[in-house]
XYZ file of C-alpha atoms in Angstrom:
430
model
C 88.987 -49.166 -28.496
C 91.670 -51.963 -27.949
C 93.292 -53.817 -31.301
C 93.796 -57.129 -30.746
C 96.063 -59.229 -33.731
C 95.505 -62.653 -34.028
C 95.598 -63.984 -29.985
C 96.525 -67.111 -28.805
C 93.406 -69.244 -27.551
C 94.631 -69.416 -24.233
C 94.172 -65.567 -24.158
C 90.418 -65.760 -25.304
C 88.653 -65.727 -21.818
C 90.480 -62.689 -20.336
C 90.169 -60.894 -23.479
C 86.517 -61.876 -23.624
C 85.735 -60.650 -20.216
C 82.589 -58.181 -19.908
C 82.536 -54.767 -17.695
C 82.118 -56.222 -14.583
C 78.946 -55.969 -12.430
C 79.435 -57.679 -8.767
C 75.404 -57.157 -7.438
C 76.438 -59.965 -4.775
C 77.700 -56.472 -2.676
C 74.799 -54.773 -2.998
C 72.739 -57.497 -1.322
C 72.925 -55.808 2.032
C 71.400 -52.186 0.798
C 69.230 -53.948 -1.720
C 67.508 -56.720 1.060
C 66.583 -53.440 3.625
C 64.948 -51.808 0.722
C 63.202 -55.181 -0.050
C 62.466 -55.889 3.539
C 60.955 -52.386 3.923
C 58.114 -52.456 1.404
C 57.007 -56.157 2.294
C 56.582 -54.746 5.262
C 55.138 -50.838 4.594
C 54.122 -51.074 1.570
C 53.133 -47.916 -0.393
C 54.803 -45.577 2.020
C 57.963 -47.272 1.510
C 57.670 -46.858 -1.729
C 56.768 -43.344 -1.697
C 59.826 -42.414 0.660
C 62.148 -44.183 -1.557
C 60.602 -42.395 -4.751
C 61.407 -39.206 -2.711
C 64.694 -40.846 -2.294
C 65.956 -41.751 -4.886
C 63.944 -40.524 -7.801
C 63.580 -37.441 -6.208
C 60.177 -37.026 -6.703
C 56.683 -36.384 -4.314
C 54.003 -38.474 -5.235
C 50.961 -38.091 -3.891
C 50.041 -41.604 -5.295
C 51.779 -44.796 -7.308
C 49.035 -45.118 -9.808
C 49.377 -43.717 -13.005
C 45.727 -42.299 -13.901
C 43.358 -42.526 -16.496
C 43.641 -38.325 -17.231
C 47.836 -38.969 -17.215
C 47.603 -41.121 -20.039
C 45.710 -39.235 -21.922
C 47.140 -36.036 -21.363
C 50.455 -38.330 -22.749
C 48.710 -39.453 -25.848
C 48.496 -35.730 -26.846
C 51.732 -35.458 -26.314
C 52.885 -37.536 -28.343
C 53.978 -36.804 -32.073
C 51.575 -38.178 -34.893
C 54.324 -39.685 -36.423
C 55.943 -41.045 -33.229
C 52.581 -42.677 -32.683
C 52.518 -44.175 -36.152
C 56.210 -45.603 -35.312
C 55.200 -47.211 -32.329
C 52.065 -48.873 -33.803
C 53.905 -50.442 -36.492
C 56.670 -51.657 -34.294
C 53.946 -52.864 -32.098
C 52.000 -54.681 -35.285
C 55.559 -56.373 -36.464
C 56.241 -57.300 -32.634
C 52.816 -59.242 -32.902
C 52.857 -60.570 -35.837
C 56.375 -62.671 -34.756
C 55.470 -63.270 -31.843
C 51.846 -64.673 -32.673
C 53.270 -67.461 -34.746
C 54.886 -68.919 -31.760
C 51.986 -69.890 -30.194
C 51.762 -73.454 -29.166
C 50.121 -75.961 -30.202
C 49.999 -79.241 -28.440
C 49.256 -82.897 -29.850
C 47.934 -86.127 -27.676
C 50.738 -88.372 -28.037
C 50.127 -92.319 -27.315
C 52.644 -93.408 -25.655
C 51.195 -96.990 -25.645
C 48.195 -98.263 -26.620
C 45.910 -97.005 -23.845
C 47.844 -94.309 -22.130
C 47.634 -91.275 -23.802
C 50.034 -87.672 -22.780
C 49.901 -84.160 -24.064
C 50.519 -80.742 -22.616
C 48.565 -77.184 -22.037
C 49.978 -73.863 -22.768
C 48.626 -71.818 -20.242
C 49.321 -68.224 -19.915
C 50.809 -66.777 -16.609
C 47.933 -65.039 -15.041
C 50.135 -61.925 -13.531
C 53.060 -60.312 -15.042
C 55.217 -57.253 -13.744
C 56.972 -55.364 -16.234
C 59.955 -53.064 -15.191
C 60.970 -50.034 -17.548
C 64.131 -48.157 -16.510
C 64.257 -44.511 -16.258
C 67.538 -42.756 -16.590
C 69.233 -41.331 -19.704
C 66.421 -42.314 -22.078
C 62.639 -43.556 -22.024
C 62.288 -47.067 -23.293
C 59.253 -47.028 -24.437
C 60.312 -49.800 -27.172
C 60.595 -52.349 -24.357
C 57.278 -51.590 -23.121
C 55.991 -53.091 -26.355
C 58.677 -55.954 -26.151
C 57.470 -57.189 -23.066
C 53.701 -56.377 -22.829
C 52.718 -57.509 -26.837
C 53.687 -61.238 -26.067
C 52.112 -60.724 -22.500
C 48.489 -59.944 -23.866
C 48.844 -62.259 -27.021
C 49.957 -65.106 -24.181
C 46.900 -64.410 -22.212
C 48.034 -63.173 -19.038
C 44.955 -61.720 -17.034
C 46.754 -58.652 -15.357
C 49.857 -56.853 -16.899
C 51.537 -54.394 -14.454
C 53.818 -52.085 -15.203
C 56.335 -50.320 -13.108
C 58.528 -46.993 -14.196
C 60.149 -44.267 -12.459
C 58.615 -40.880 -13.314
C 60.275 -37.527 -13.708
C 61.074 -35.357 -11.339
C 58.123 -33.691 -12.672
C 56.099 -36.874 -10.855
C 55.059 -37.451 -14.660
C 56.133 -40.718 -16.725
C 57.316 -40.149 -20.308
C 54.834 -39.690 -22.456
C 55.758 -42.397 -25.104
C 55.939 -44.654 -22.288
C 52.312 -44.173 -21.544
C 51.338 -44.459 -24.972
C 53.231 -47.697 -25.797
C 51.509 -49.173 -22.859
C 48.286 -48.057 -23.949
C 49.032 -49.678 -27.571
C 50.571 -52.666 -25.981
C 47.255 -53.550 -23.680
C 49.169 -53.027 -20.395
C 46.351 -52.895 -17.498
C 47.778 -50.818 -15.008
C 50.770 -48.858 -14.499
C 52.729 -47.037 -11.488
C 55.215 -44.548 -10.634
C 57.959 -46.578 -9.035
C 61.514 -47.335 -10.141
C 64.403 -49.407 -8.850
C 64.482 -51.737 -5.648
C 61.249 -50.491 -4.357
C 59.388 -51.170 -7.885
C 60.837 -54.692 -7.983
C 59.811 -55.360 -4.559
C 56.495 -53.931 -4.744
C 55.522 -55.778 -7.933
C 57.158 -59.021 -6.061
C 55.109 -58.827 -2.616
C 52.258 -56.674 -3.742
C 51.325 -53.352 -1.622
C 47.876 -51.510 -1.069
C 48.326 -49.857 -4.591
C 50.962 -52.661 -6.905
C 49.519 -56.399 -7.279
C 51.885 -58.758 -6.284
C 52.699 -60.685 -9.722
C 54.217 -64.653 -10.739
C 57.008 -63.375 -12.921
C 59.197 -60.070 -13.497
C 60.327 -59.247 -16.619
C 62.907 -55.935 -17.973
C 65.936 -54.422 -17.636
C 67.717 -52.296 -15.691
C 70.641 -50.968 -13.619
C 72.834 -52.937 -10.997
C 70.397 -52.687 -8.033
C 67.767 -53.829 -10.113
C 69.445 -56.775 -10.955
C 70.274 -57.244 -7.734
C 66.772 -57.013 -6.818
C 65.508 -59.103 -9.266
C 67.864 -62.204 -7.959
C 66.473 -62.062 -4.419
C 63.434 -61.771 -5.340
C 63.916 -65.317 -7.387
C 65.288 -67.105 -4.729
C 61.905 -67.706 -3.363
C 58.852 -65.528 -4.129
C 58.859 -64.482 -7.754
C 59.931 -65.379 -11.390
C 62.298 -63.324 -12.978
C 62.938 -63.442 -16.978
C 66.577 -64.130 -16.862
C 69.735 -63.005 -15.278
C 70.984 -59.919 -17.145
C 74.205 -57.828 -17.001
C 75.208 -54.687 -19.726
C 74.141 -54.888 -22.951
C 76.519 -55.877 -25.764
C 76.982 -56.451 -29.243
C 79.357 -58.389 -31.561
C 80.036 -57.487 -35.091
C 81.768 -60.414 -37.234
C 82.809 -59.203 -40.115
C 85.489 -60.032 -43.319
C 87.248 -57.763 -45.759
C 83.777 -57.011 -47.637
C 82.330 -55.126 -44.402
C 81.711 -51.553 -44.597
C 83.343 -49.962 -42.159
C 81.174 -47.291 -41.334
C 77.972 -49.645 -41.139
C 80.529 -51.751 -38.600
C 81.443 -48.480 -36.866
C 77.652 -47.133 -36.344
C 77.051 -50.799 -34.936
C 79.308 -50.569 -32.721
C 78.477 -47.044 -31.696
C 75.026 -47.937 -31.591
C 75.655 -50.479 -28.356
C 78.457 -48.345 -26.849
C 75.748 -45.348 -26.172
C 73.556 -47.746 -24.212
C 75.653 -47.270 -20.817
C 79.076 -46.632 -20.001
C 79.274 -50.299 -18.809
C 78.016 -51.956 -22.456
C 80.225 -53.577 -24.255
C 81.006 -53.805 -28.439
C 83.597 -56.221 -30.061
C 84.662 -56.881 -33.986
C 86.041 -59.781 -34.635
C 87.136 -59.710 -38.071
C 89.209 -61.807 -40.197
C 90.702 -58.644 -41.941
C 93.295 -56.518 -40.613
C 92.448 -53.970 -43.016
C 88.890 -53.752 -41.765
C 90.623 -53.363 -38.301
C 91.787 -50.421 -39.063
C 89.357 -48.651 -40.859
C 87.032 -49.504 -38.260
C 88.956 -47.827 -35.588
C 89.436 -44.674 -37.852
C 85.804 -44.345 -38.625
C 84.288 -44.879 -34.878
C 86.457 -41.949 -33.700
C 85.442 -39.831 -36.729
C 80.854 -41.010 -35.968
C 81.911 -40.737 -32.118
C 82.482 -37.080 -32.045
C 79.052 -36.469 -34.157
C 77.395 -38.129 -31.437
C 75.125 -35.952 -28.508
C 75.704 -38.565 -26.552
C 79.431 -38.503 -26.459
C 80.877 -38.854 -23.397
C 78.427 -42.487 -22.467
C 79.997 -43.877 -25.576
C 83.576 -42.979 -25.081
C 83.501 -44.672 -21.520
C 81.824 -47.658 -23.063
C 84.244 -47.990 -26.038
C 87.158 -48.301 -23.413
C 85.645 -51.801 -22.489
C 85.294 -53.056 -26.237
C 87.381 -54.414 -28.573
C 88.725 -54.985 -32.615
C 90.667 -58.403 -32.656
C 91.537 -59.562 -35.584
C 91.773 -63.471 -36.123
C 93.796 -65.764 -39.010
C 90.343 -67.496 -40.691
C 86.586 -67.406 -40.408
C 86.754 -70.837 -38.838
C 88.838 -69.039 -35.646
C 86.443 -65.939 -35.918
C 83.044 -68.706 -35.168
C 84.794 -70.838 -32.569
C 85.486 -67.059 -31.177
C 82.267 -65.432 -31.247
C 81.139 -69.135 -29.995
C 83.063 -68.549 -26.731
C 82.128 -65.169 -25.977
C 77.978 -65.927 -26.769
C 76.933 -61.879 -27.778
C 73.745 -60.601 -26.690
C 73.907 -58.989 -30.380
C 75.224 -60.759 -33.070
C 75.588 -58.712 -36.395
C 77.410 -61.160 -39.295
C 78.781 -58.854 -42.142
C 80.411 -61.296 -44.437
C 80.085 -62.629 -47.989
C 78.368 -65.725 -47.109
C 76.622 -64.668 -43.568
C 73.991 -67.553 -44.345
C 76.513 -70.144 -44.368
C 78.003 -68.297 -40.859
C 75.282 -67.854 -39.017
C 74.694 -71.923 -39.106
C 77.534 -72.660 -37.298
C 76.765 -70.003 -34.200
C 74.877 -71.994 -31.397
C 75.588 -69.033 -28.613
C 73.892 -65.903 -29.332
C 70.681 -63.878 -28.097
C 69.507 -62.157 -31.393
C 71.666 -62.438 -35.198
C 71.623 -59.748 -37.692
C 72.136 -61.316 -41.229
C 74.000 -58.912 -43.901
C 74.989 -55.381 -43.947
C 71.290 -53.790 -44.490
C 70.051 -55.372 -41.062
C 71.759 -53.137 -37.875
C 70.856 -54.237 -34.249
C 68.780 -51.364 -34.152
C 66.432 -53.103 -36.380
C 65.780 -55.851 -33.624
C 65.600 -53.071 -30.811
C 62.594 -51.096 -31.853
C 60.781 -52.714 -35.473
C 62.003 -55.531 -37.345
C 59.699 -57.955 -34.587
C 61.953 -60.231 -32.875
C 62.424 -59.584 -28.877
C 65.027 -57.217 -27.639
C 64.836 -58.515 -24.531
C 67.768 -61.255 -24.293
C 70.879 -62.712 -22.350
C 73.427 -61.230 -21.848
C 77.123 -61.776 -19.948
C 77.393 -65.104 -21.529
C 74.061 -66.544 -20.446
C 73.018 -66.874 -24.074
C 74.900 -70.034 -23.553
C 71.852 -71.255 -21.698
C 69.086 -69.114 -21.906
C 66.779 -67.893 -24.597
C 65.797 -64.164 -25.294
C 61.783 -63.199 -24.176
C 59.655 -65.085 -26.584
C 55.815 -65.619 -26.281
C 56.946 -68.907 -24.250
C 58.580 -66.781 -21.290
C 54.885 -65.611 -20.641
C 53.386 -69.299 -20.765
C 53.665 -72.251 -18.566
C 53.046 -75.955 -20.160
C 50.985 -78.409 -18.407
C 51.153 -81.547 -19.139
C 48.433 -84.441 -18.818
C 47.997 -88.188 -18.929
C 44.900 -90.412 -18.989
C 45.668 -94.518 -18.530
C 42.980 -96.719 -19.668
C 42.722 -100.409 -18.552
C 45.314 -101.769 -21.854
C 47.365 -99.084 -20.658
C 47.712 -99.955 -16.862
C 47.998 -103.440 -17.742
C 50.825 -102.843 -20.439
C 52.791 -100.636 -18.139
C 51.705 -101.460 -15.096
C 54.082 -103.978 -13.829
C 57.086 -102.057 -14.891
C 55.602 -99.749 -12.966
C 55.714 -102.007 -9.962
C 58.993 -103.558 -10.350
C 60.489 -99.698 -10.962
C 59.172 -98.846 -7.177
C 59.775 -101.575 -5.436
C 63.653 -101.152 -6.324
C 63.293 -97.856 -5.147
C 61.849 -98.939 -2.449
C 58.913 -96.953 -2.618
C 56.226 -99.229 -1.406
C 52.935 -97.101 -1.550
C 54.125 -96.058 -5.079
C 53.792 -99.735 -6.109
C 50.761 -100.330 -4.349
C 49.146 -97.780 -6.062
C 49.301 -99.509 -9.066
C 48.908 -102.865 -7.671
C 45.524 -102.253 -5.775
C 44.378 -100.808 -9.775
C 45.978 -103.764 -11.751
C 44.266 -106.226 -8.823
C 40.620 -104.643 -9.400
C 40.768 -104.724 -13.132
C 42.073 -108.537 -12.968
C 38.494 -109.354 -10.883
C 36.520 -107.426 -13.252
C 37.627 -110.013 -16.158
């Protein structure tokens, strides 16, 4: 990892910069993929599958004998895990439902708004080093307590043509409706145009690598939703001289075996905690079976060390973590001055992990810096808001005229009229 003492602010954005991912040039490859299965559908997919995943299916569909052959295979006590992850998941999420109010405006014109759920969801689930069966209840639990009619799942299978068990199983729990072997470009683009097997859906939600990013932001430009724009995961640990180093060290750890392009930062008021820091990641690092992922991500992160608490907020501020863990003496009183962050861990008992897999708050969230602007999955990402007016005559005749005088300075004629030919009629009724 790379010690950093006290850096001028002029230095902050290069030493804040993330692993970079440049999907702009893999447009090219990822568009003839796209192109492809808009236009063969299910044997494109199939002959990517083969591909890329290195699999013959015979069929996308998962089916009804798969998952239950999965449930068996699944540990009691796994299953227990999952379901109370999945109950705590629900349980936050359920208290965000909305709840509009009429609103009078004026007397006689009346507004309010709808929640209504959006009807068809795709859910992506990466393959690769491990299953992420957590995210399947991330995603699909705020889908089903949203509403939305059909929940689709996408996930590359093994080279056994088999998806992980636990993936099944969460799905099951999670009230997914239908699920299919696919992974990658052809996944996104099946669940975006719809073939003879995948429903095209409104929105695309999960993670995944750098051509499924870049398939995702096609996609958005004209035909699909996506959640939000996503890069490696990262975490930030701010800390002061009453940290515990080797909580801070596992935290860090615990990002830096995502990928070797994730990315985990201290930023500590304490050069003492600095040090011990460094010292005890290399001493958890070499416990760890997944070693080498770690050690590649670790040379993208960072220990800086700043002069006050103050400096270490404007800081963490700036670089807007996907992760925020605050272990300090008075984390309360820090965590009201951060305004950029995805998900904040409050004290030394609550790791990141927590928020991953049980504690009930989304693990889906921004990352690169977008937590700036954008808000992690919440039951809102799955809901659209309608909103609706109703004018009666005191209404129309209260704001009515501004009405008029508002288009005709626009010069938008038939926008006036419309209210003119109203206010006219009601005047000859009285």
């Amino acid at each position: 990892m790379i010690l950093i003492s006290n850096p001028d602010k002029s230095q902050w954005q290069e030493i804040l910069k993330r692993p970079v991912m440049n999907t702009e040039n893999l447009f090219d490859t990822v568009r003839s993929v796209i192109d492809r299965v808009k236009e063969e559908g299910d044997r494109a997919v199939l002959d990517y599958e083969e591909k890329f995943d290195k699999v013959v299916l015979a069929s996308l569909a998962v089916s009804e004998e798969e998952q239950q052959e999965a449930e068996n295979l699944v540990s009691e006590d796994l299953k227990a895990a999952i379901r109370l992850a999945k109950q705590n998941i629900e349980t936050f999420h359920a208290a965000q439902r909305f709840e509009g109010k009429k609103v009078q405006t004026q007397p006689g014109v009346t507004c309010w708004q709808k929640a209504v759920a959006i009807e068809k969801v795709g859910l992506y689930i990466p393959g690769g080093t491990a299953p992420l069966f957590s995210t399947v209840l991330m995603l699909a639990v705020p889908a089903r307590i949203a509403g939305c009619k059909e929940i689709v799942l996408c996930t590359p299978p093994g080279r056994d043509g088999k998806v992980h068990p636990a993936v099944l199983f969460a799905a099951k729990v999670a009230g997914v409706n239908r699920i299919f072997k696919a992974g990658g470009i052809q996944a996104i683009a099946a669940m975006a145009y719809g073939t003879e097997s995948v429903p095209k859906v409104y929105k695309i939600f999960g993670p995944g690598n750098q051509y499924v990013t870049a398939a995702k932001q096609l996609v958005s430009l004209r035909d699909v939703a996506i959640d939000m724009p996503a890069g490696p995961s990262e975490v930030e640990v701010l800390a002061d001289e009453t940290a515990n180093p080797i909580f801070v060290a596992a935290d860090l750890l615990s990002q830096a075996e995502h990928g070797v392009d994730s990315q985990a930062i201290l930023i500590t008021t304490s050069v003492e905690l600095q040090q011990a820091v460094k010292v005890e990641v290399e001493r958890q690092l070499a416990l760890l079976p997944r070693k080498e992922i770690a050690e590649k991500s670790l040379a993208n992160s960072k220990l800086i060390v700043v002069d006050s608490m103050a400096e270490a907020i404007e800081l963490t501020n700036a670089y807007a973590p996907e992760h925020l863990i605050i272990e300090t003496e008075d984390y309360l009183s820090v965590a009201e001055r951060i305004v950029n962050a995805g998900s904040v861990f409050l004290g030394s008992l609550t790791p990141e992990s927590a928020g991953d897999y049980a504690s009930g708050t989304n693990h889906t969230l921004p990352t690169n810096g977008y937590a700036k602007a954008y808000s992690g999955v919440s039951l809102d990402s799955f809901i659209r808001k309608i909103t609706f007016q109703e004018i009666k005559p005191e209404g129309l005749n209260i704001i009515g005229p501004a009405i008029e005088l508002m288009a005709a300075n626009e010069q938008l004629d038939a926008h006036k009229n419309a209210v003119s030919v109203r206010l006219g009629q009601l005047e000859n009724e009285n």
